[in-house]
PDB file of C-alpha atoms in Angstrom:
ATOM      1  CA  MET A  61       0.000   0.000   0.000  1.00  0.00           C
ATOM      2  CA  THR A  62       2.819   2.398   0.887  1.00  0.00           C
ATOM      3  CA  VAL A  63       4.595   1.737  -2.416  1.00  0.00           C
ATOM      4  CA  ALA A  64       1.346   2.280  -4.338  1.00  0.00           C
ATOM      5  CA  MET A  65       0.841   5.561  -2.499  1.00  0.00           C
ATOM      6  CA  LEU A  66       4.372   6.736  -3.281  1.00  0.00           C
ATOM      7  CA  TYR A  67       4.165   5.896  -6.989  1.00  0.00           C
ATOM      8  CA  GLY A  68       0.694   7.403  -7.262  1.00  0.00           C
ATOM      9  CA  LEU A  69       1.865  10.642  -5.687  1.00  0.00           C
ATOM     10  CA  CYS A  70       4.740  10.859  -8.173  1.00  0.00           C
ATOM     11  CA  VAL A  71       2.449  10.251 -11.158  1.00  0.00           C
ATOM     12  CA  GLY A  72      -0.027  12.899 -10.014  1.00  0.00           C
ATOM     13  CA  LEU A  73       2.725  15.389  -9.209  1.00  0.00           C
ATOM     14  CA  VAL A  74       4.317  15.048 -12.652  1.00  0.00           C
ATOM     15  CA  LEU A  75       0.929  15.325 -14.347  1.00  0.00           C
ATOM     16  CA  GLY A  76       0.125  18.437 -12.321  1.00  0.00           C
ATOM     17  CA  VAL A  77       3.301  20.341 -13.143  1.00  0.00           C
ATOM     18  CA  THR A  78       3.697  19.301 -16.789  1.00  0.00           C
ATOM     19  CA  GLY A  79       0.160  18.607 -18.005  1.00  0.00           C
ATOM     20  CA  ALA A  80       1.634  15.697 -19.907  1.00  0.00           C
ATOM     21  CA  GLY A  81       3.980  13.332 -18.178  1.00  0.00           C
ATOM     22  CA  GLY A  82       1.926  11.552 -15.534  1.00  0.00           C
ATOM     23  CA  GLY A  83       0.146   9.193 -17.884  1.00  0.00           C
ATOM     24  CA  ILE A  84       3.299   8.014 -19.543  1.00  0.00           C
ATOM     25  CA  LEU A  85       4.787   7.151 -16.135  1.00  0.00           C
ATOM     26  CA  ALA A  86       1.693   5.452 -14.667  1.00  0.00           C
ATOM     27  CA  VAL A  87       2.022   2.130 -16.492  1.00  0.00           C
ATOM     28  CA  PRO A  88       5.793   1.762 -15.841  1.00  0.00           C
ATOM     29  CA  ALA A  89       5.169   2.616 -12.175  1.00  0.00           C
ATOM     30  CA  LEU A  90       2.669  -0.230 -11.884  1.00  0.00           C
ATOM     31  CA  VAL A  91       4.458  -2.742 -14.132  1.00  0.00           C
ATOM     32  CA  LEU A  92       8.084  -2.117 -13.154  1.00  0.00           C
ATOM     33  CA  GLY A  93       7.677  -0.637  -9.706  1.00  0.00           C
ATOM     34  CA  MET A  94       4.923  -2.880  -8.372  1.00  0.00           C
ATOM     35  CA  GLY A  95       5.276  -5.979 -10.555  1.00  0.00           C
ATOM     36  CA  TRP A  96       1.782  -5.855 -12.079  1.00  0.00           C
ATOM     37  CA  GLN A  97       0.914  -7.376 -15.434  1.00  0.00           C
ATOM     38  CA  PRO A  98       0.159  -4.782 -18.146  1.00  0.00           C
ATOM     39  CA  HIS A  99      -3.484  -5.904 -18.518  1.00  0.00           C
ATOM     40  CA  ALA A 100      -4.039  -5.350 -14.774  1.00  0.00           C
ATOM     41  CA  ALA A 101      -2.159  -2.041 -14.762  1.00  0.00           C
ATOM     42  CA  ALA A 102      -4.060  -0.534 -17.712  1.00  0.00           C
ATOM     43  CA  PRO A 103      -7.417   0.367 -16.098  1.00  0.00           C
ATOM     44  CA  VAL A 104      -5.765   1.571 -12.871  1.00  0.00           C
ATOM     45  CA  ALA A 105      -3.360   3.786 -14.820  1.00  0.00           C
ATOM     46  CA  LEU A 106      -6.205   5.239 -16.890  1.00  0.00           C
ATOM     47  CA  LEU A 107      -8.382   5.907 -13.841  1.00  0.00           C
ATOM     48  CA  ALA A 108      -5.492   7.463 -11.909  1.00  0.00           C
ATOM     49  CA  VAL A 109      -4.624   9.730 -14.807  1.00  0.00           C
ATOM     50  CA  GLY A 110      -8.273  10.488 -15.579  1.00  0.00           C
ATOM     51  CA  PHE A 111      -9.296  11.479 -12.062  1.00  0.00           C
ATOM     52  CA  SER A 112      -6.060  13.396 -11.446  1.00  0.00           C
ATOM     53  CA  ALA A 113      -6.284  15.278 -14.734  1.00  0.00           C
ATOM     54  CA  GLY A 114      -9.914  16.024 -13.931  1.00  0.00           C
ATOM     55  CA  LEU A 115      -8.866  17.790 -10.743  1.00  0.00           C
ATOM     56  CA  GLY A 116      -6.335  19.849 -12.672  1.00  0.00           C
ATOM     57  CA  ALA A 117      -8.905  20.656 -15.354  1.00  0.00           C
ATOM     58  CA  VAL A 118     -11.380  21.914 -12.747  1.00  0.00           C
ATOM     59  CA  ASP A 119      -8.677  24.200 -11.378  1.00  0.00           C
ATOM     60  CA  GLY A 120      -7.989  25.434 -14.925  1.00  0.00           C
ATOM     61  CA  LEU A 121     -11.687  26.027 -15.586  1.00  0.00           C
ATOM     62  CA  ARG A 122     -11.975  27.977 -12.358  1.00  0.00           C
ATOM     63  CA  LYS A 123      -9.089  30.197 -13.486  1.00  0.00           C
ATOM     64  CA  ASN A 124     -10.580  30.531 -17.004  1.00  0.00           C
ATOM     65  CA  LEU A 125      -7.520  28.927 -18.603  1.00  0.00           C
ATOM     66  CA  VAL A 126      -9.195  25.991 -20.362  1.00  0.00           C
ATOM     67  CA  ARG A 127     -10.180  26.249 -24.027  1.00  0.00           C
ATOM     68  CA  TRP A 128     -13.133  23.986 -23.380  1.00  0.00           C
ATOM     69  CA  ARG A 129     -14.571  23.969 -26.907  1.00  0.00           C
ATOM     70  CA  ALA A 130     -11.251  22.805 -28.323  1.00  0.00           C
ATOM     71  CA  ALA A 131     -10.951  20.262 -25.512  1.00  0.00           C
ATOM     72  CA  LEU A 132     -14.406  18.812 -26.205  1.00  0.00           C
ATOM     73  CA  VAL A 133     -13.664  18.448 -29.924  1.00  0.00           C
ATOM     74  CA  MET A 134     -10.418  16.597 -29.234  1.00  0.00           C
ATOM     75  CA  ALA A 135     -11.845  14.499 -26.411  1.00  0.00           C
ATOM     76  CA  SER A 136     -14.924  13.359 -28.350  1.00  0.00           C
ATOM     77  CA  LEU A 137     -12.766  12.075 -31.197  1.00  0.00           C
ATOM     78  CA  GLY A 138     -10.248  10.645 -28.743  1.00  0.00           C
ATOM     79  CA  VAL A 139     -12.912   8.618 -26.938  1.00  0.00           C
ATOM     80  CA  ALA A 140     -14.278   7.418 -30.290  1.00  0.00           C
ATOM     81  CA  LEU A 141     -10.843   6.205 -31.450  1.00  0.00           C
ATOM     82  CA  ALA A 142      -9.727   4.642 -28.151  1.00  0.00           C
ATOM     83  CA  PRO A 143     -11.581   1.326 -28.789  1.00  0.00           C
ATOM     84  CA  LEU A 144      -9.813   1.002 -32.136  1.00  0.00           C
ATOM     85  CA  GLY A 145      -6.470   1.467 -30.392  1.00  0.00           C
ATOM     86  CA  ALA A 146      -7.445  -1.204 -27.861  1.00  0.00           C
ATOM     87  CA  ARG A 147      -8.327  -3.652 -30.652  1.00  0.00           C
ATOM     88  CA  ILE A 148      -4.986  -2.992 -32.337  1.00  0.00           C
ATOM     89  CA  ALA A 149      -3.219  -3.632 -29.032  1.00  0.00           C
ATOM     90  CA  GLN A 150      -4.988  -6.989 -28.628  1.00  0.00           C
ATOM     91  CA  GLY A 151      -3.314  -8.187 -31.813  1.00  0.00           C
ATOM     92  CA  LEU A 152       0.183  -7.327 -30.560  1.00  0.00           C
ATOM     93  CA  SER A 153       2.392  -9.218 -28.146  1.00  0.00           C
ATOM     94  CA  GLN A 154       3.247  -7.813 -24.729  1.00  0.00           C
ATOM     95  CA  ALA A 155       6.874  -7.317 -25.812  1.00  0.00           C
ATOM     96  CA  VAL A 156       5.825  -5.270 -28.844  1.00  0.00           C
ATOM     97  CA  LEU A 157       3.455  -3.139 -26.757  1.00  0.00           C
ATOM     98  CA  MET A 158       6.108  -2.423 -24.140  1.00  0.00           C
ATOM     99  CA  THR A 159       8.570  -1.537 -26.898  1.00  0.00           C
ATOM    100  CA  LEU A 160       6.043   0.875 -28.424  1.00  0.00           C
ATOM    101  CA  PHE A 161       5.470   2.356 -24.983  1.00  0.00           C
ATOM    102  CA  ALA A 162       9.206   2.882 -24.511  1.00  0.00           C
ATOM    103  CA  ALA A 163       9.403   4.475 -27.970  1.00  0.00           C
ATOM    104  CA  ALA A 164       6.634   6.899 -27.002  1.00  0.00           C
ATOM    105  CA  MET A 165       8.604   7.824 -23.883  1.00  0.00           C
ATOM    106  CA  PHE A 166      11.762   8.421 -25.929  1.00  0.00           C
ATOM    107  CA  ILE A 167       9.863  10.660 -28.365  1.00  0.00           C
ATOM    108  CA  ALA A 168       8.223  12.675 -25.588  1.00  0.00           C
ATOM    109  CA  SER A 169      11.536  13.080 -23.748  1.00  0.00           C
ATOM    110  CA  GLY A 170      13.432  14.006 -26.892  1.00  0.00           C
ATOM    111  CA  ARG A 171      10.937  16.735 -27.734  1.00  0.00           C
ATOM    112  CA  LEU A 172      11.248  18.191 -24.243  1.00  0.00           C
ATOM    113  CA  LEU A 173      15.039  18.244 -24.378  1.00  0.00           C
ATOM    114  CA  LEU A 174      15.137  19.737 -27.879  1.00  0.00           C
ATOM    115  CA  ARG A 175      12.581  22.416 -27.051  1.00  0.00           C
ATOM    116  CA  ARG A 176      14.113  23.665 -23.812  1.00  0.00           C
ATOM    117  CA  GLY A 177      13.791  27.382 -23.536  1.00  0.00           C
ATOM    118  CA  ILE A 178      11.205  27.669 -26.297  1.00  0.00           C
ATOM    119  CA  GLY A 179       8.540  28.410 -23.698  1.00  0.00           C
ATOM    120  CA  ASN A 180      10.300  31.720 -23.096  1.00  0.00           C
ATOM    121  CA  THR A 181      10.164  32.709 -26.780  1.00  0.00           C
ATOM    122  CA  PRO A 182       7.831  35.654 -27.379  1.00  0.00           C
ATOM    123  CA  ALA A 183       4.620  34.655 -29.109  1.00  0.00           C
ATOM    124  CA  ASN A 184       5.254  37.080 -31.993  1.00  0.00           C
ATOM    125  CA  ALA A 185       8.660  35.531 -32.677  1.00  0.00           C
ATOM    126  CA  ILE A 186       6.958  32.727 -34.577  1.00  0.00           C
ATOM    127  CA  SER A 187       5.140  33.654 -37.753  1.00  0.00           C
ATOM    128  CA  ALA A 188       1.362  33.493 -37.530  1.00  0.00           C
ATOM    129  CA  ALA A 189       1.380  31.625 -40.833  1.00  0.00           C
ATOM    130  CA  GLU A 190       2.915  28.639 -39.030  1.00  0.00           C
ATOM    131  CA  LYS A 191       0.052  28.436 -36.529  1.00  0.00           C
ATOM    132  CA  ASN A 192      -3.108  26.597 -37.524  1.00  0.00           C
ATOM    133  CA  CYS A 193      -5.103  27.829 -34.498  1.00  0.00           C
ATOM    134  CA  MET A 194      -4.776  31.486 -33.572  1.00  0.00           C
ATOM    135  CA  LEU A 195      -6.393  33.542 -30.829  1.00  0.00           C
ATOM    136  CA  ASN A 196      -8.634  36.427 -31.796  1.00  0.00           C
ATOM    137  CA  PRO A 197      -6.997  39.491 -30.170  1.00  0.00           C
ATOM    138  CA  SER A 198     -10.338  41.218 -29.651  1.00  0.00           C
ATOM    139  CA  THR A 199     -12.114  38.297 -27.935  1.00  0.00           C
ATOM    140  CA  GLY A 200      -9.242  36.181 -26.588  1.00  0.00           C
ATOM    141  CA  ARG A 201     -10.873  33.073 -28.091  1.00  0.00           C
ATOM    142  CA  LEU A 202      -9.621  30.712 -30.761  1.00  0.00           C
ATOM    143  CA  LYS A 203     -10.544  31.526 -34.343  1.00  0.00           C
ATOM    144  CA  TRP A 204     -12.519  28.492 -35.516  1.00  0.00           C
ATOM    145  CA  THR A 205     -11.304  28.138 -39.073  1.00  0.00           C
ATOM    146  CA  THR A 206     -11.447  24.933 -41.100  1.00  0.00           C
ATOM    147  CA  ARG A 207      -7.699  24.497 -40.679  1.00  0.00           C
ATOM    148  CA  CYS A 208      -7.944  24.944 -36.904  1.00  0.00           C
ATOM    149  CA  ALA A 209     -10.814  22.463 -36.576  1.00  0.00           C
ATOM    150  CA  ALA A 210      -8.969  19.891 -38.692  1.00  0.00           C
ATOM    151  CA  THR A 211      -5.816  20.311 -36.605  1.00  0.00           C
ATOM    152  CA  LEU A 212      -7.670  19.793 -33.330  1.00  0.00           C
ATOM    153  CA  ALA A 213      -9.495  16.795 -34.780  1.00  0.00           C
ATOM    154  CA  CYS A 214      -6.219  15.157 -35.802  1.00  0.00           C
ATOM    155  CA  ILE A 215      -4.638  15.773 -32.392  1.00  0.00           C
ATOM    156  CA  GLY A 216      -7.654  14.333 -30.580  1.00  0.00           C
ATOM    157  CA  SER A 217      -7.931  11.301 -32.841  1.00  0.00           C
ATOM    158  CA  LEU A 218      -4.264  10.372 -32.498  1.00  0.00           C
ATOM    159  CA  SER A 219      -4.418  10.939 -28.746  1.00  0.00           C
ATOM    160  CA  GLY A 220      -7.364   8.551 -28.431  1.00  0.00           C
ATOM    161  CA  LEU A 221      -5.703   5.938 -30.616  1.00  0.00           C
ATOM    162  CA  LEU A 222      -2.554   5.985 -28.469  1.00  0.00           C
ATOM    163  CA  THR A 223      -4.620   5.944 -25.287  1.00  0.00           C
ATOM    164  CA  GLY A 224      -6.368   2.785 -26.431  1.00  0.00           C
ATOM    165  CA  MET A 225      -3.123   1.128 -27.507  1.00  0.00           C
ATOM    166  CA  LEU A 226      -0.756   2.126 -24.714  1.00  0.00           C
ATOM    167  CA  ASP A 227      -3.067   3.146 -21.831  1.00  0.00           C
ATOM    168  CA  VAL A 228      -1.596   6.632 -21.561  1.00  0.00           C
ATOM    169  CA  GLY A 229      -3.476   9.898 -21.244  1.00  0.00           C
ATOM    170  CA  GLY A 230      -2.112  11.377 -24.458  1.00  0.00           C
ATOM    171  CA  GLY A 231      -0.766  14.540 -22.858  1.00  0.00           C
ATOM    172  CA  PHE A 232       2.754  13.824 -24.119  1.00  0.00           C
ATOM    173  CA  LEU A 233       1.269  14.318 -27.606  1.00  0.00           C
ATOM    174  CA  ILE A 234      -1.285  17.049 -26.864  1.00  0.00           C
ATOM    175  CA  VAL A 235       1.027  19.513 -25.100  1.00  0.00           C
ATOM    176  CA  PRO A 236       3.764  19.687 -27.787  1.00  0.00           C
ATOM    177  CA  ALA A 237       1.114  19.683 -30.536  1.00  0.00           C
ATOM    178  CA  PHE A 238      -0.601  22.665 -28.931  1.00  0.00           C
ATOM    179  CA  LYS A 239       2.742  24.450 -28.636  1.00  0.00           C
ATOM    180  CA  GLN A 240       3.467  23.756 -32.296  1.00  0.00           C
ATOM    181  CA  TRP A 241       0.113  24.588 -33.880  1.00  0.00           C
ATOM    182  CA  THR A 242      -1.498  27.220 -31.622  1.00  0.00           C
ATOM    183  CA  ASP A 243      -0.461  30.510 -30.087  1.00  0.00           C
ATOM    184  CA  LEU A 244      -1.851  29.651 -26.647  1.00  0.00           C
ATOM    185  CA  ARG A 245       0.341  30.414 -23.659  1.00  0.00           C
ATOM    186  CA  MET A 246       1.717  27.511 -21.641  1.00  0.00           C
ATOM    187  CA  HIS A 247      -0.708  27.781 -18.714  1.00  0.00           C
ATOM    188  CA  GLY A 248      -3.640  27.554 -21.124  1.00  0.00           C
ATOM    189  CA  ILE A 249      -2.054  24.643 -22.980  1.00  0.00           C
ATOM    190  CA  VAL A 250      -1.538  22.653 -19.773  1.00  0.00           C
ATOM    191  CA  ALA A 251      -5.050  23.349 -18.480  1.00  0.00           C
ATOM    192  CA  THR A 252      -6.691  22.431 -21.803  1.00  0.00           C
ATOM    193  CA  SER A 253      -4.531  19.320 -22.109  1.00  0.00           C
ATOM    194  CA  LEU A 254      -5.626  18.176 -18.658  1.00  0.00           C
ATOM    195  CA  LEU A 255      -9.310  18.365 -19.620  1.00  0.00           C
ATOM    196  CA  VAL A 256      -8.705  16.329 -22.781  1.00  0.00           C
ATOM    197  CA  ILE A 257      -6.620  13.785 -20.843  1.00  0.00           C
ATOM    198  CA  ALA A 258      -9.335  13.476 -18.194  1.00  0.00           C
ATOM    199  CA  LEU A 259     -12.139  12.864 -20.694  1.00  0.00           C
ATOM    200  CA  VAL A 260     -10.209  10.475 -22.954  1.00  0.00           C
ATOM    201  CA  SER A 261      -8.680   8.502 -20.063  1.00  0.00           C
ATOM    202  CA  MET A 262     -12.009   8.114 -18.281  1.00  0.00           C
ATOM    203  CA  GLY A 263     -13.668   7.045 -21.518  1.00  0.00           C
ATOM    204  CA  ALA A 264     -10.985   4.437 -22.195  1.00  0.00           C
ATOM    205  CA  ALA A 265     -11.133   3.242 -18.563  1.00  0.00           C
ATOM    206  CA  ALA A 266     -14.911   2.833 -18.792  1.00  0.00           C
ATOM    207  CA  ILE A 267     -14.474   0.668 -21.893  1.00  0.00           C
ATOM    208  CA  ALA A 268     -11.833  -1.461 -20.129  1.00  0.00           C
ATOM    209  CA  LEU A 269     -14.043  -1.925 -17.055  1.00  0.00           C
ATOM    210  CA  ARG A 270     -17.019  -2.840 -19.215  1.00  0.00           C
ATOM    211  CA  MET A 271     -14.855  -5.518 -20.851  1.00  0.00           C
ATOM    212  CA  GLY A 272     -14.157  -7.111 -17.455  1.00  0.00           C
ATOM    213  CA  ALA A 273     -11.107  -5.265 -16.086  1.00  0.00           C
ATOM    214  CA  GLN A 274     -11.011  -4.918 -12.320  1.00  0.00           C
ATOM    215  CA  VAL A 275      -9.454  -2.497  -9.837  1.00  0.00           C
ATOM    216  CA  THR A 276      -7.969  -3.924  -6.643  1.00  0.00           C
ATOM    217  CA  PRO A 277      -7.804  -2.095  -3.275  1.00  0.00           C
ATOM    218  CA  THR A 278      -4.143  -1.336  -3.975  1.00  0.00           C
ATOM    219  CA  GLY A 279      -5.227   0.144  -7.278  1.00  0.00           C
ATOM    220  CA  PHE A 280      -7.651   2.474  -5.505  1.00  0.00           C
ATOM    221  CA  VAL A 281      -4.818   3.604  -3.213  1.00  0.00           C
ATOM    222  CA  PHE A 282      -2.697   4.375  -6.288  1.00  0.00           C
ATOM    223  CA  ILE A 283      -5.572   6.374  -7.828  1.00  0.00           C
ATOM    224  CA  ALA A 284      -6.215   8.371  -4.643  1.00  0.00           C
ATOM    225  CA  ALA A 285      -2.500   9.116  -4.225  1.00  0.00           C
ATOM    226  CA  ALA A 286      -2.274  10.310  -7.840  1.00  0.00           C
ATOM    227  CA  MET A 287      -5.145  12.725  -7.192  1.00  0.00           C
ATOM    228  CA  ALA A 288      -3.331  14.038  -4.112  1.00  0.00           C
ATOM    229  CA  GLY A 289      -0.155  14.445  -6.163  1.00  0.00           C
ATOM    230  CA  MET A 290      -2.089  16.426  -8.768  1.00  0.00           C
ATOM    231  CA  PHE A 291      -3.362  18.789  -6.072  1.00  0.00           C
ATOM    232  CA  VAL A 292       0.155  19.359  -4.740  1.00  0.00           C
ATOM    233  CA  GLY A 293       1.572  19.765  -8.244  1.00  0.00           C
ATOM    234  CA  ARG A 294      -0.968  22.415  -9.258  1.00  0.00           C
ATOM    235  CA  LYS A 295      -0.319  24.358  -6.056  1.00  0.00           C
ATOM    236  CA  ALA A 296       3.458  24.174  -6.452  1.00  0.00           C
ATOM    237  CA  LEU A 297       3.576  24.889 -10.201  1.00  0.00           C
ATOM    238  CA  PRO A 298       3.888  28.703 -10.025  1.00  0.00           C
ATOM    239  CA  LYS A 299       6.897  28.387  -7.697  1.00  0.00           C
ATOM    240  CA  LEU A 300       8.863  25.791  -9.673  1.00  0.00           C
ATOM    241  CA  PRO A 301      11.466  26.532 -12.386  1.00  0.00           C
ATOM    242  CA  GLY A 302       9.980  25.249 -15.642  1.00  0.00           C
ATOM    243  CA  LEU A 303      13.297  24.466 -17.333  1.00  0.00           C
ATOM    244  CA  VAL A 304      14.517  22.311 -14.455  1.00  0.00           C
ATOM    245  CA  LEU A 305      11.203  20.422 -14.324  1.00  0.00           C
ATOM    246  CA  GLN A 306      11.208  19.877 -18.064  1.00  0.00           C
ATOM    247  CA  THR A 307      14.764  18.554 -18.125  1.00  0.00           C
ATOM    248  CA  GLY A 308      14.285  16.407 -15.034  1.00  0.00           C
ATOM    249  CA  PHE A 309      11.147  14.783 -16.401  1.00  0.00           C
ATOM    250  CA  ALA A 310      12.837  14.078 -19.747  1.00  0.00           C
ATOM    251  CA  VAL A 311      15.844  12.420 -18.091  1.00  0.00           C
ATOM    252  CA  LEU A 312      13.584  10.359 -15.802  1.00  0.00           C
ATOM    253  CA  SER A 313      11.456   9.210 -18.748  1.00  0.00           C
ATOM    254  CA  ILE A 314      14.523   8.120 -20.729  1.00  0.00           C
ATOM    255  CA  ALA A 315      15.815   6.122 -17.759  1.00  0.00           C
ATOM    256  CA  VAL A 316      12.436   4.438 -17.247  1.00  0.00           C
ATOM    257  CA  ALA A 317      12.154   3.645 -20.974  1.00  0.00           C
ATOM    258  CA  LEU A 318      15.618   2.046 -21.024  1.00  0.00           C
ATOM    259  CA  PHE A 319      14.794  -0.052 -17.976  1.00  0.00           C
ATOM    260  CA  LEU A 320      11.471  -1.054 -19.530  1.00  0.00           C
ATOM    261  CA  LEU A 321      13.237  -2.256 -22.672  1.00  0.00           C
ATOM    262  CA  TYR A 322      15.791  -4.144 -20.586  1.00  0.00           C
ATOM    263  CA  ARG A 323      13.067  -5.913 -18.588  1.00  0.00           C
ATOM    264  CA  THR A 324      11.102  -6.691 -21.752  1.00  0.00           C
ATOM    265  CA  TRP A 325      13.881  -8.131 -23.918  1.00  0.00           C
ATOM    266  CA  PHE A 326      16.702  -9.258 -21.618  1.00  0.00           C
ATOM    267  CA  VAL A 327      15.080 -10.583 -18.437  1.00  0.00           C
TER     268      VAL A 327
END
């Protein structure tokens, strides 16, 4: 129980301060840290990430940071595509799935390391022509063009597909995609990402539970601890140096991915 609480706190804390990384650490925490089988870890990881992200999203909504229309578009397509991802995963071996999971961690970490310092770049330093979704200066809301809607639809669909396949929240994809294709500021990106993660993760978890997955008492402890970690992370976020957090999370993810590959192929 104590180990589950510790790992859950870490997952929620990372999710709270990055808006992305908790989901990608939840499965390794349960599989590597606690010795669970991936099929048993999947629903617990999704519920932990879903409930924790939900808490963060509520905080973002309260502060008027969430672009809720964009989040609902992405989440609806993500939930629709999650079952397809789950069916694809059923046709793959456990070794292949864990390798894909490690690859996702490498990609997410690499993007963080390559993009260090970009968060401090002025918004007007990047040409508006490169952004598919732009804010309307007069209203502060996204301009809903065809290109913007298509971009959000693609992000949401891919997020749902990966959630179904790898049992992650999709934030490691959503956050960098938002940074690349919108001119939202980082606080808005994180808050919006958390709402999408919450909706997609809970949808995928509901599907898994309906198919017979179960959550043990230890799993509920992990979920509750992740929610507590989210609360602490959101409170501590304004006081923490973003660059240090970003680099630390990337290094941790690479180490976990390497260990996951070692356990999958050499043990």
